[in-house]
XYZ file of C-alpha atoms in Angstrom:
157
model
C -7.613 -50.008 42.508
C -7.605 -50.035 46.321
C -5.059 -51.967 48.316
C -7.427 -54.767 49.380
C -8.345 -55.383 45.726
C -4.658 -55.410 44.804
C -3.976 -58.082 47.441
C -6.888 -60.170 46.223
C -5.586 -59.922 42.662
C -2.142 -61.051 43.835
C -3.675 -64.056 45.619
C -5.898 -64.879 42.630
C -2.989 -64.705 40.183
C -0.470 -66.522 42.367
C 0.786 -69.926 41.088
C -1.457 -72.660 42.450
C 1.519 -74.397 44.081
C -0.017 -74.709 47.535
C 2.450 -72.179 48.932
C 2.358 -68.844 47.122
C -1.290 -67.889 47.694
C -0.837 -68.621 51.454
C 2.432 -66.617 51.468
C 0.677 -63.623 49.871
C -2.196 -63.832 52.406
C 0.227 -64.180 55.283
C 2.273 -61.088 54.351
C -0.692 -59.054 53.082
C -0.803 -56.909 56.279
C 2.862 -56.036 55.742
C 2.305 -55.192 52.055
C -0.650 -52.957 52.962
C 1.214 -51.252 55.845
C 4.121 -50.307 53.570
C 1.833 -49.332 50.683
C -0.119 -47.003 52.992
C 3.083 -45.021 53.634
C 3.340 -44.258 49.906
C 1.473 -41.505 48.113
C 0.275 -43.572 45.132
C -1.564 -46.908 44.737
C 0.246 -47.662 41.488
C 3.549 -46.731 39.914
C 5.276 -47.073 36.537
C 8.132 -49.554 36.379
C 10.572 -49.328 33.486
C 10.786 -52.629 31.651
C 12.820 -53.943 28.775
C 11.346 -55.542 25.649
C 11.144 -58.910 27.417
C 9.222 -57.490 30.364
C 12.159 -57.564 32.831
C 12.424 -54.671 35.264
C 15.234 -52.273 34.479
C 17.891 -52.107 37.180
C 19.953 -48.991 37.803
C 23.321 -49.334 39.529
C 24.098 -46.431 41.841
C 27.662 -45.765 42.987
C 28.698 -43.872 46.095
C 30.514 -40.695 44.931
C 32.806 -40.637 47.943
C 33.529 -44.373 47.702
C 33.055 -45.650 44.121
C 33.554 -49.247 45.337
C 30.189 -49.122 47.117
C 27.239 -49.609 44.860
C 23.643 -50.722 44.962
C 21.165 -51.882 42.368
C 17.764 -50.244 42.446
C 14.475 -50.334 40.585
C 12.734 -46.997 40.301
C 8.985 -46.708 40.681
C 7.623 -43.564 39.023
C 4.332 -41.810 39.827
C 3.714 -40.869 36.166
C 5.007 -42.111 32.833
C 6.567 -38.674 32.206
C 8.719 -39.021 35.306
C 10.691 -41.917 33.800
C 12.774 -39.434 31.836
C 13.709 -37.514 35.041
C 15.987 -40.372 36.141
C 16.668 -42.701 33.309
C 17.719 -42.070 29.732
C 16.539 -45.628 29.224
C 13.026 -44.191 29.302
C 13.737 -42.726 25.857
C 14.842 -46.097 24.480
C 12.181 -47.541 22.161
C 12.883 -51.030 23.519
C 11.965 -49.853 27.042
C 8.480 -49.070 28.309
C 6.920 -47.961 31.580
C 4.316 -50.372 32.805
C 1.760 -49.287 35.401
C 1.905 -51.700 38.326
C -0.117 -51.859 41.531
C 2.030 -50.892 44.522
C 1.399 -54.132 46.464
C 2.545 -56.121 43.400
C 5.777 -54.108 43.287
C 6.351 -54.786 46.982
C 5.626 -58.519 46.545
C 8.079 -58.745 43.656
C 10.799 -57.492 45.983
C 10.677 -60.947 47.642
C 11.936 -62.559 44.410
C 14.109 -59.870 42.883
C 17.490 -61.367 43.833
C 19.860 -58.773 42.271
C 17.859 -55.804 43.557
C 19.007 -53.986 46.710
C 16.133 -51.464 46.867
C 13.078 -50.102 45.193
C 13.043 -46.321 45.093
C 9.594 -44.839 44.853
C 9.445 -41.292 43.450
C 6.602 -39.699 45.328
C 6.058 -36.304 43.732
C 5.386 -36.079 39.975
C 7.968 -33.942 38.204
C 10.477 -34.060 41.087
C 13.267 -36.400 42.119
C 13.768 -34.941 45.582
C 10.932 -36.717 47.466
C 11.569 -40.466 47.408
C 10.831 -43.474 49.577
C 13.477 -46.206 49.476
C 12.569 -49.727 50.519
C 15.645 -51.849 51.032
C 15.136 -55.507 50.140
C 17.010 -56.692 53.258
C 14.752 -54.595 55.541
C 11.644 -55.820 53.722
C 12.712 -59.431 54.083
C 13.353 -59.042 57.802
C 9.923 -57.583 58.259
C 8.371 -60.334 56.102
C 10.031 -63.128 58.104
C 8.922 -61.463 61.354
C 5.378 -61.291 59.988
C 5.408 -64.956 58.960
C 6.920 -66.060 62.284
C 4.263 -64.154 64.243
C 1.497 -65.952 62.329
C 2.907 -69.426 62.824
C 1.081 -70.994 65.692
C 3.029 -73.510 67.719
C 1.869 -77.021 66.861
C 0.492 -78.935 69.817
C 2.446 -82.030 70.792
C 0.362 -85.108 69.936
C -0.553 -87.116 73.027
C 0.616 -90.366 71.365
C 4.114 -89.110 70.452
C 5.815 -91.844 72.425
């Protein structure tokens, strides 16, 4: 599925709350720009039996007090076992997910610090990490650039 079709699917499936479809449309250029830097249009995300994405906590070897929580995005289902023994757990499954949907989920994934995209099947050496904080900054900048200043009504006084 191409990126434009993925965006349209996101908009079509967004809650009809008067906000979310407009938010998706507003940040669509950002989602597409990031997705175009990646090698794949869809990735496997490891999920538990309830459908929640599996988080992996990484600790800094030199400073064990520093840690971050990541979600891995795998190019093939076989790659899940390269990183996570959870991939062998029968209560876990890899679900294929369009890349723009993964990026959009990063907006709402509170405990996640980054999504790490494995780019080369069979290897863990070529990755693309998208930090949530960086993504949010870019998203707010995108939204701010699209907001047109409201004209002051002539009868304001």
